[in-house]
Coordinates of N, CA and C in Angstrom, one line a residue:
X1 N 64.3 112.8 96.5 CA 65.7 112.7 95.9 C 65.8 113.6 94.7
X2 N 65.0 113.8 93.9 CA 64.7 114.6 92.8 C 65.4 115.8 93.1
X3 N 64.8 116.5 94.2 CA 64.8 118.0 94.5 C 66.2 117.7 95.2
X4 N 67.3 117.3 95.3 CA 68.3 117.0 95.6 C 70.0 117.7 94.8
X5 N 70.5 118.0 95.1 CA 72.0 118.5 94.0 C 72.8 118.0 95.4
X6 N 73.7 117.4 94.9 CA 75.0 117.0 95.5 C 76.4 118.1 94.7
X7 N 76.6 118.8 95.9 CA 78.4 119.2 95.7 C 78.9 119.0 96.8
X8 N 79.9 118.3 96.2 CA 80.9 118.2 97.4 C 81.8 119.5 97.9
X9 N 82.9 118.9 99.0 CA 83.8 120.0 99.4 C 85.1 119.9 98.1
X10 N 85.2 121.5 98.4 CA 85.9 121.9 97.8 C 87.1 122.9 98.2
X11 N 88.7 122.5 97.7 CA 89.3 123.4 98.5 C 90.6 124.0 97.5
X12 N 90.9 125.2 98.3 CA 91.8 125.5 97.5 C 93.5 124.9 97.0
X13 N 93.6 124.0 95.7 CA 94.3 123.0 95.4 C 95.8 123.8 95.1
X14 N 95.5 124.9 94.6 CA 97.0 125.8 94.1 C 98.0 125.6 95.1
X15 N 97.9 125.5 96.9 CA 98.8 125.2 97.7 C 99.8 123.7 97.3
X16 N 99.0 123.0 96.8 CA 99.8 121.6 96.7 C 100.4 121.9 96.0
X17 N 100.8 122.9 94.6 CA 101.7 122.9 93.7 C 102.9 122.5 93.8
X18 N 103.8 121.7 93.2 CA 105.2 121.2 93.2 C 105.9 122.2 93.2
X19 N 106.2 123.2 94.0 CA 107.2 124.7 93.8 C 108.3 124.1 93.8
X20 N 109.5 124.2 93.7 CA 110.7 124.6 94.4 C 110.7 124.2 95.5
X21 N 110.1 125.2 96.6 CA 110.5 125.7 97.9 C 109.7 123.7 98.5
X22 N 108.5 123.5 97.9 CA 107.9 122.2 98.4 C 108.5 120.9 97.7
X23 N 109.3 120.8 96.8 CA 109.9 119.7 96.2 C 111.4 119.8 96.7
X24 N 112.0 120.8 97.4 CA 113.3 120.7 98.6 C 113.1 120.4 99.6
X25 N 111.8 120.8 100.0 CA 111.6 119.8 101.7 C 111.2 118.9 101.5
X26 N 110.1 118.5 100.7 CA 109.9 116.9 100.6 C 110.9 115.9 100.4
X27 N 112.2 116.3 99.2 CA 113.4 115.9 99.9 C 113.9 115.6 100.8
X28 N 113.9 116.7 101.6 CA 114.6 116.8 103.1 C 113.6 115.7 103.8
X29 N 112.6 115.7 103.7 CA 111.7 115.1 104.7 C 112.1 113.2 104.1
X30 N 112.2 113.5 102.5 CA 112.2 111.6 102.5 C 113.4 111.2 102.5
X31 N 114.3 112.0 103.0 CA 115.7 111.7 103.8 C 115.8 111.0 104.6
X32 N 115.0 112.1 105.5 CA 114.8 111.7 107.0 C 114.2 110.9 107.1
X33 N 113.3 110.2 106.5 CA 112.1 109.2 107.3 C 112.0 107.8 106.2
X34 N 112.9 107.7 105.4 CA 112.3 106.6 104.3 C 114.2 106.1 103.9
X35 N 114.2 104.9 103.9 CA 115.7 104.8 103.2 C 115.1 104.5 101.8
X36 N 116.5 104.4 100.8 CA 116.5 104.2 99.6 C 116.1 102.6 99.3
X37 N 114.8 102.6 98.5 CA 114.5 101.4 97.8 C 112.9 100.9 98.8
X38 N 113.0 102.1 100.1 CA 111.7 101.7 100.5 C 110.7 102.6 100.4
X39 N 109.2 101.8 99.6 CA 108.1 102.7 99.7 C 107.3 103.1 100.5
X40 N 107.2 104.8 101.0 CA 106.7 105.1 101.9 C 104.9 105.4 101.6
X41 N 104.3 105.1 102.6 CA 102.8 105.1 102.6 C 102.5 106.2 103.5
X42 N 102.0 106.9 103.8 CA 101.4 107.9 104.7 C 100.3 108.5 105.2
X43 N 100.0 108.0 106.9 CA 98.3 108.2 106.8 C 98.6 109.5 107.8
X44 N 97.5 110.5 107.5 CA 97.9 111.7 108.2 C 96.5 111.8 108.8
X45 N 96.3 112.0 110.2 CA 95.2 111.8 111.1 C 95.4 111.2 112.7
X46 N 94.1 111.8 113.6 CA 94.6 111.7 114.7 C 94.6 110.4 114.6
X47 N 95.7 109.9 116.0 CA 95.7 108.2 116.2 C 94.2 107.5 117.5
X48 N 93.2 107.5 116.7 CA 92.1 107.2 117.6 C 91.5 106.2 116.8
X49 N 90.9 105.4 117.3 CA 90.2 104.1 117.1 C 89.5 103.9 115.4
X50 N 88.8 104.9 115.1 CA 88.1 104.8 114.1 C 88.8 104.9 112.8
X51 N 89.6 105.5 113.0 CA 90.9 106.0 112.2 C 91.8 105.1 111.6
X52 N 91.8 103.5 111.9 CA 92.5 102.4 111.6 C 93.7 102.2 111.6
X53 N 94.7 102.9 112.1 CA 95.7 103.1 111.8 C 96.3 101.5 112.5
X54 N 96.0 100.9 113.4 CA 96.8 99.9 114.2 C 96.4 98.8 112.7
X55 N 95.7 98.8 112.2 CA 95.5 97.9 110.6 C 96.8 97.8 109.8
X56 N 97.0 99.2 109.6 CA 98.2 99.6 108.8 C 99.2 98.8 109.2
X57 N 99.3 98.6 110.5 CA 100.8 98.8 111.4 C 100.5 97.2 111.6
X58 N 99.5 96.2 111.4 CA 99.4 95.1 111.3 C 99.8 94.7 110.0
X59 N 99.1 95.6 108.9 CA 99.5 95.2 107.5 C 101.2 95.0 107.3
X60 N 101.9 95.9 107.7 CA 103.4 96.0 107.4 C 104.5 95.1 107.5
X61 N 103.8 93.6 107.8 CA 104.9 92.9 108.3 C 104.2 91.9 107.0
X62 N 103.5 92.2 106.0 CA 103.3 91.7 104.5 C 103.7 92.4 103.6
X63 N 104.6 93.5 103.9 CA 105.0 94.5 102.9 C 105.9 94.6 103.5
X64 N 107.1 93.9 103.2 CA 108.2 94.1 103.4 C 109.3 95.2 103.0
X65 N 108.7 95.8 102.2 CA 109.7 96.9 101.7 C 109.1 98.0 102.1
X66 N 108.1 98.4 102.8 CA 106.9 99.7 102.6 C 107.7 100.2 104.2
X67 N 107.6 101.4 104.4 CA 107.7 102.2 105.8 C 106.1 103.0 105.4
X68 N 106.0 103.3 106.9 CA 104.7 103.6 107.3 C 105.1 104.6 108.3
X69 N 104.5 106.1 107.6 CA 104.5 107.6 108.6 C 103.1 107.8 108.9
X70 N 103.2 107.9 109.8 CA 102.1 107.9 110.7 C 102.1 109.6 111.1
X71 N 101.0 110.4 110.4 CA 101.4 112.0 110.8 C 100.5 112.5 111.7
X72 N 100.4 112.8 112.9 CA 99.5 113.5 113.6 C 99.1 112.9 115.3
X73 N 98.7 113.2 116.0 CA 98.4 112.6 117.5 C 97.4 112.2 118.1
X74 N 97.3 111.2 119.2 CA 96.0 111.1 119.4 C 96.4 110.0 120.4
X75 N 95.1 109.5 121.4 CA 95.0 109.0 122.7 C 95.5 107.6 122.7
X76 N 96.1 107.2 121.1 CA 96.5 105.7 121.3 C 98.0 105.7 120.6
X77 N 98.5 106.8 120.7 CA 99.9 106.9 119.9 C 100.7 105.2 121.1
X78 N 100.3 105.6 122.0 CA 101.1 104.5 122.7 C 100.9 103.1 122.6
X79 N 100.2 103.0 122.3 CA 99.5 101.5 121.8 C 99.5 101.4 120.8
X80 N 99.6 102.4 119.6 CA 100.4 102.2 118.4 C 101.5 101.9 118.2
X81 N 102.6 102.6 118.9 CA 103.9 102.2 119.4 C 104.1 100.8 119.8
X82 N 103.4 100.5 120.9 CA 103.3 99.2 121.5 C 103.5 97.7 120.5
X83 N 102.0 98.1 119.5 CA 101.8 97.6 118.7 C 102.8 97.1 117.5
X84 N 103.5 98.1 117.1 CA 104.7 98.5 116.2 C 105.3 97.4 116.8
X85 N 106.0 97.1 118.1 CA 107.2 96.9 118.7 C 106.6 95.4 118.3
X86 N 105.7 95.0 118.9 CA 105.1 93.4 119.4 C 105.2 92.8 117.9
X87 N 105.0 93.1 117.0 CA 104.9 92.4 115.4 C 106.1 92.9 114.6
X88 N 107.0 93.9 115.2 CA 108.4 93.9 114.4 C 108.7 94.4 113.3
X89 N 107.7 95.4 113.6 CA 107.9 96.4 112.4 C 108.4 97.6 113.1
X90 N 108.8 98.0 114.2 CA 108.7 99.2 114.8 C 110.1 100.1 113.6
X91 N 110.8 99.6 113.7 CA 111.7 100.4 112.4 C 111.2 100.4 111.5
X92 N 109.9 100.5 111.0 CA 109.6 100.7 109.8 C 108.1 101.8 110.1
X93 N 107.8 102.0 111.0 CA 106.8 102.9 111.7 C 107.4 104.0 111.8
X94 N 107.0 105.5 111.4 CA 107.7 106.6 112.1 C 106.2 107.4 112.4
X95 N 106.4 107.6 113.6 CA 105.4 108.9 113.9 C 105.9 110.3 114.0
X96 N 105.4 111.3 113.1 CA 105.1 112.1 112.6 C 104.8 113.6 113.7
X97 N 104.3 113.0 114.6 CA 103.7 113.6 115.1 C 103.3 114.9 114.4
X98 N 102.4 115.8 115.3 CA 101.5 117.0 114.2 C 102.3 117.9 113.2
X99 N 102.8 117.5 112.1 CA 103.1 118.1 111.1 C 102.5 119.6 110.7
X100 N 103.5 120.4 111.0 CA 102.6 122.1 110.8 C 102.2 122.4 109.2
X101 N 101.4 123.0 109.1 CA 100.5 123.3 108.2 C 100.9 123.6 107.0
X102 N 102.3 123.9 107.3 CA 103.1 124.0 106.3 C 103.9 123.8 105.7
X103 N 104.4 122.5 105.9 CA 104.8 121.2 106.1 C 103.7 120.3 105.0
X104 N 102.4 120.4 104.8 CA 101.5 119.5 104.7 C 101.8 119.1 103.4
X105 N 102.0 120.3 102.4 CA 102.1 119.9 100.9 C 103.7 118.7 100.8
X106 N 104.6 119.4 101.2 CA 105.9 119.2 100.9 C 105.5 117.3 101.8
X107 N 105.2 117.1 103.0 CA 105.0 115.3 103.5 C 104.2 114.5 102.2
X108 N 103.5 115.2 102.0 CA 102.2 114.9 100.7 C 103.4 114.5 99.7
X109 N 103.9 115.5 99.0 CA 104.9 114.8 98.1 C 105.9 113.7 98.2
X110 N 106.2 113.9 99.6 CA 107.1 113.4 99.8 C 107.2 111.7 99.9
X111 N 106.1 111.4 100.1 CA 105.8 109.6 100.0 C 105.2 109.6 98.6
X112 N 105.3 108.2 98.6 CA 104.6 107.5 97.6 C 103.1 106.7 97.5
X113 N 102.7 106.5 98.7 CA 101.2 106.1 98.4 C 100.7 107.0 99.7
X114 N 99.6 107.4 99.2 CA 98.5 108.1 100.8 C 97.7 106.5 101.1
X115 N 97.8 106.2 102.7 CA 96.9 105.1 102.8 C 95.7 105.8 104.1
X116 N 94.7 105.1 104.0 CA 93.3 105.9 104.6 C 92.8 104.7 105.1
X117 N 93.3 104.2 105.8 CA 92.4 102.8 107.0 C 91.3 102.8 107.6
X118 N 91.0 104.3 107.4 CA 89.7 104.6 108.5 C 88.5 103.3 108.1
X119 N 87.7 102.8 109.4 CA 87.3 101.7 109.4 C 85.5 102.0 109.7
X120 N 85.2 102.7 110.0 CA 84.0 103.1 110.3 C 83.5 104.7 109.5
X121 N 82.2 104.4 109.2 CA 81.8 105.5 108.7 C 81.3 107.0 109.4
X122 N 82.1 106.7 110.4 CA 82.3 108.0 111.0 C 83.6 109.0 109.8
X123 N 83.7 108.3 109.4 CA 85.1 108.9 108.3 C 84.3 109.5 107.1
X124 N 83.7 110.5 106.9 CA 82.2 110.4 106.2 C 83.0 111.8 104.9
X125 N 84.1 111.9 104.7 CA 84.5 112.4 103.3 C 85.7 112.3 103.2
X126 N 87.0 112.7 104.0 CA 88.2 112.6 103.6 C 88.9 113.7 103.4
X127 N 89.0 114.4 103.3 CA 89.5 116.3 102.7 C 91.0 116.0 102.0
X128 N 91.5 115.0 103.7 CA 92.8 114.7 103.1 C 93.0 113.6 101.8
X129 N 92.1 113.0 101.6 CA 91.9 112.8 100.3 C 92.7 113.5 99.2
X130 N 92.0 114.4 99.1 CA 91.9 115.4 98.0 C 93.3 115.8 97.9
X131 N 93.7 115.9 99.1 CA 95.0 116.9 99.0 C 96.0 116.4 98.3
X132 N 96.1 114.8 99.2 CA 96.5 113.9 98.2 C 96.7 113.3 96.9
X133 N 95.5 113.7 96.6 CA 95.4 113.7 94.9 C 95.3 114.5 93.8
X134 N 95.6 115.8 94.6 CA 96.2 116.9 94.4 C 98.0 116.8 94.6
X135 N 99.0 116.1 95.0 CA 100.0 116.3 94.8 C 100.3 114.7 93.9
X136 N 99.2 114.2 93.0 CA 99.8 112.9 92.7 C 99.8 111.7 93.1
X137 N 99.5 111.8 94.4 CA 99.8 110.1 94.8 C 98.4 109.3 94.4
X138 N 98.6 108.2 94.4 CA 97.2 107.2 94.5 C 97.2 106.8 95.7
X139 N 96.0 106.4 95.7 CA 94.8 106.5 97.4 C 95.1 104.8 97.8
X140 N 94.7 104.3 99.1 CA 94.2 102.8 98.9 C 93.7 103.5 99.9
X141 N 92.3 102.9 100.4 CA 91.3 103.2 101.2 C 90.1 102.2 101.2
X142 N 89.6 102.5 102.4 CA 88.5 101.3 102.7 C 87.3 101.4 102.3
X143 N 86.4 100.1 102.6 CA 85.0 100.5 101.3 C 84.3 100.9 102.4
X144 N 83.8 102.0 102.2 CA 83.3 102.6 103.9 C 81.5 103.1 103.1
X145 N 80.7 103.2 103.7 CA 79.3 103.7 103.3 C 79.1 104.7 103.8
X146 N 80.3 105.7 102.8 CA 80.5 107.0 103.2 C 80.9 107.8 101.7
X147 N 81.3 109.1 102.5 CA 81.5 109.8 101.0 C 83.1 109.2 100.9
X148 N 83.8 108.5 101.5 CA 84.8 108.1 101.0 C 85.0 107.1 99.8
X149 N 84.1 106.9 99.5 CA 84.3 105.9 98.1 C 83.9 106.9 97.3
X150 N 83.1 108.0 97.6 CA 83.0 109.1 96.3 C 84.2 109.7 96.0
X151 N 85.2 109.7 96.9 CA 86.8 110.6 96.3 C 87.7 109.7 96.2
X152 N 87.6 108.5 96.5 CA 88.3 107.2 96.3 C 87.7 106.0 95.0
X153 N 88.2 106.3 94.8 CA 87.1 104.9 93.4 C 88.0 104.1 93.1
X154 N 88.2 102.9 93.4 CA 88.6 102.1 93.1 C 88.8 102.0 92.3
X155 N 90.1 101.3 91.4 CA 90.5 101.3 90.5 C 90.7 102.6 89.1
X156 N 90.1 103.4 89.9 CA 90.4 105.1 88.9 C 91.6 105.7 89.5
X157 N 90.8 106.2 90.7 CA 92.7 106.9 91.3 C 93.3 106.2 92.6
X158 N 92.8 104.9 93.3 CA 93.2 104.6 94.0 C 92.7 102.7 93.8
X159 N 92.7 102.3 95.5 CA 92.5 101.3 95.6 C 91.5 101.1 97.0
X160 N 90.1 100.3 96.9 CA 89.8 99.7 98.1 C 89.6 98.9 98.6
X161 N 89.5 98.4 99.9 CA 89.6 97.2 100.1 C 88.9 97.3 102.0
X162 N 88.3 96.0 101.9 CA 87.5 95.7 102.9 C 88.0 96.6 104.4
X163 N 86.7 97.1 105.3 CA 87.4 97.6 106.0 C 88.0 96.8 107.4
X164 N 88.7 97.1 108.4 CA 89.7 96.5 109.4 C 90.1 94.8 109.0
X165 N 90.7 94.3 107.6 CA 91.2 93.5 107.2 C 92.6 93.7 107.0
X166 N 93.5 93.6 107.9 CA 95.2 93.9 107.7 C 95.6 93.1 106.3
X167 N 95.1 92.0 106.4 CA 95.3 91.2 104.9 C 95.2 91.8 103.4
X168 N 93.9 92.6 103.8 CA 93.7 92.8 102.3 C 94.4 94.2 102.2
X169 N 94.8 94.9 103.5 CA 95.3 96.2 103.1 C 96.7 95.8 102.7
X170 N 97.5 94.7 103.3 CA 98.7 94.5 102.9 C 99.2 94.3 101.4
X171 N 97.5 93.4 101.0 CA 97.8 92.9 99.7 C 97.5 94.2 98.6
X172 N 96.8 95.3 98.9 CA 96.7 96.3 98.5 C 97.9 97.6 98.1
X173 N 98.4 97.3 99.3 CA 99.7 97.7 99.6 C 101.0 97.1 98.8
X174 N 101.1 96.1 98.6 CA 102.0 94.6 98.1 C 101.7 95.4 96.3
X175 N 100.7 95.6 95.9 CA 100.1 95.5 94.6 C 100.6 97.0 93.9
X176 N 100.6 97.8 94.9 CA 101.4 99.2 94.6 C 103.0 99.3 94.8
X177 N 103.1 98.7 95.6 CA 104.6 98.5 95.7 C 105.4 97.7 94.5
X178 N 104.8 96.9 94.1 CA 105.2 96.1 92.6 C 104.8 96.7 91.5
X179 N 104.2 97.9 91.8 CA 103.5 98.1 90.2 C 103.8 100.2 90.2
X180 N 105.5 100.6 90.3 CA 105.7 102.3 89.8 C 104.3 102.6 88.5
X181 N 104.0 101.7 87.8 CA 103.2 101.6 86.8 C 102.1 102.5 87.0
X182 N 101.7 101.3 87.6 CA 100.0 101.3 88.3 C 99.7 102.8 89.1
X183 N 101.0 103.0 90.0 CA 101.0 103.9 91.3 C 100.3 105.4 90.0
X184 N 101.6 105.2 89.3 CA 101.4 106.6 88.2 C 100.0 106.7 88.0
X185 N 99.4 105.8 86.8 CA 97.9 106.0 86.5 C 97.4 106.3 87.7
X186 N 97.3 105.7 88.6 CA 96.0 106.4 89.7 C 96.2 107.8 90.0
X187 N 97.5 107.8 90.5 CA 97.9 109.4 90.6 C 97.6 109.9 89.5
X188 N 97.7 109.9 88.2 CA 97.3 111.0 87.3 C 96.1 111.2 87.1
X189 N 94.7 109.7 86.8 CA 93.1 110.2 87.7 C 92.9 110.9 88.9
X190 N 93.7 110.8 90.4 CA 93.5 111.0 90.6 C 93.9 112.9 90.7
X191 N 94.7 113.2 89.9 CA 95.1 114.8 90.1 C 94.1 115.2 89.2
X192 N 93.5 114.8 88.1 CA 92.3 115.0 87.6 C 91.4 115.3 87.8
X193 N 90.6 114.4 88.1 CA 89.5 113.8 89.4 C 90.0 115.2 90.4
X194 N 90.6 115.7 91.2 CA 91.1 116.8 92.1 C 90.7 117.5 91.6
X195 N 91.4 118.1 90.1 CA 91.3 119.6 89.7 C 89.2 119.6 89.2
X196 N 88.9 118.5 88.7 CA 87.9 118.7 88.1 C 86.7 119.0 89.0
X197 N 86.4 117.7 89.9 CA 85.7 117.4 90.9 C 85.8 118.4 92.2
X198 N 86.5 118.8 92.6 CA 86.5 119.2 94.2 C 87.7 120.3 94.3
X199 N 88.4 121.2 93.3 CA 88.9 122.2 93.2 C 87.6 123.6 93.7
X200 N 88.2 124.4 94.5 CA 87.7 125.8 94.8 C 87.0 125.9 93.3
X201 N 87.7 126.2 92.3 CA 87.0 127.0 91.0 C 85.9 125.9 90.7
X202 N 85.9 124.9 90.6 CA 84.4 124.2 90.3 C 83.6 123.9 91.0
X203 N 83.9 124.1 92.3 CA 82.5 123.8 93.4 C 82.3 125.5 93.0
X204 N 83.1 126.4 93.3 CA 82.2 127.8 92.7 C 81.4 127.8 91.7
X205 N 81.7 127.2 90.3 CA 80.8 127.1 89.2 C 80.2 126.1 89.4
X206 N 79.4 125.2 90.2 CA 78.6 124.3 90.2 C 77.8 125.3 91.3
X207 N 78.0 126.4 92.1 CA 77.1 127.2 93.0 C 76.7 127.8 92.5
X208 N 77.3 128.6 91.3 CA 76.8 129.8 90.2 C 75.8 128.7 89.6
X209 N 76.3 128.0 88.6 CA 75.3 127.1 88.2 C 73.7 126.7 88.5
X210 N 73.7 126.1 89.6 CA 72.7 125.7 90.5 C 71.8 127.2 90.8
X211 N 72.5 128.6 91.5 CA 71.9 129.7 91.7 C 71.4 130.1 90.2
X212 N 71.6 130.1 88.9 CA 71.1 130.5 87.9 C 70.0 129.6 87.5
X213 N 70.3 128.9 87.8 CA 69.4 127.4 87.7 C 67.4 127.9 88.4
X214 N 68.3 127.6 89.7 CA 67.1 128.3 90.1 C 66.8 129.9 90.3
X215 N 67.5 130.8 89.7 CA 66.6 132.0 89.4 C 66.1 131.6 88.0
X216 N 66.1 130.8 87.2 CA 65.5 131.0 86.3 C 64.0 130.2 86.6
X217 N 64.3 129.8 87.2 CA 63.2 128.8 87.2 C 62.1 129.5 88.1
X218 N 62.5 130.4 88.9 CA 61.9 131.4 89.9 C 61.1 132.7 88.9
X219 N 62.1 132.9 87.8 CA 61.1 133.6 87.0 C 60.2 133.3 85.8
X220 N 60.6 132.0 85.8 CA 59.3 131.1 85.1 C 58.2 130.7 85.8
X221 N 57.8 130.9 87.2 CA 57.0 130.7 87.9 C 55.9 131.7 87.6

């Protein structure tokens, strides 16, 4: 473990910037999909088993005020739907379906919490993470024995909570919804935590780093 360096992924954060052109569609977008006075949560990923999303859509009938966008496709969209309908939240579910790429920043803004249900550690970093906490929002996400608690930390820029427990994600959910406060601090560690941690420009200087590191050490040999 010694001979070991950890860097994570790193990506280029400058796209999430709050332009203009991405703070008029995020408008347009929380028009369309969110009424006034409700907080929207948004998990963006396919709709497949490991992914948690049917959790979410269980949680929602303890968060009374929250809508849930659901962005992207997958082999159980119909049984999510199903699901929606049977517990009576289905008006407060929107699917999303595959949001183009360029679209990604402006939906990002456009809600108020990113939620990450993924329930198994097949979920092994998050990317969308980042992106998220690159436009501000704070995280709730599951305690997974993955790199997802490395971009998620509890109580710094988000929140976590046991994994496939609808309860505790509602009550997680419940806790940000009551607290504009709270939501801010995490978002602002987390745009932090973004730029510092997992930005293009500092995984490049932790490679320079590391490569000088070991040429010097190569010519101390």
């Amino acid at each position: 473990r010694d001979k070991a360096r950890v860097i994570p992924f790193g990506l280029p954060l400058e796209r999430f910037e709050p332009n203009p052109g991405v703070l008029q569609r995020a408008a347009e977008l929380r028009q369309l999909h969110a009424k006034p006075g409700q907080t929207a949560f948004l998990n963006i990923g396919r709709l497949v088993g490991y992914k948690g999303q049917r959790h979410a859509i269980e949680a929602l009938p303890g968060v009374p005020s929250a809508v849930l966008w659901l962005a992207g496709t997958g082999p159980l969209e119909a049984d999510l739907r199903q699901l929606a309908a049977t517990t009576g939240v289905a008006a407060r579910v929107r699917f999303l379906g595959n949001v183009p790429d360029s679209d990604l920043p402006a939906i990002l803004h456009a809600c108020d919490v990113f939620l990450f249900p993924s329930i198994t550690p097949n979920e092994a970093f998050g990317l969308v993470l980042v992106e998220a906490m690159a436009c501000r929002k704070p995280l709730v996400a599951c305690h997974l024995r993955s790199g997802v608690t490395y971009v998620c930390r509890g109580g710094d820029n988000g929140l976590l909570v046991p994994p496939g427990e609808p309860g505790a994600l509602a009550g997680a959910m419940g806790t940000l919804v009551a607290s504009p406060d709270l939501r801010a601090e995490l978002a602002a560690r987390g745009a932090e935590r973004a730029r510092t941690e997992f930005s293009s420009g500092a995984i490049i200087a932790r490679h320079l780093e590391l490569f000088a590191e070991l040429g010097a050490g190569s010519r101390g040999a």
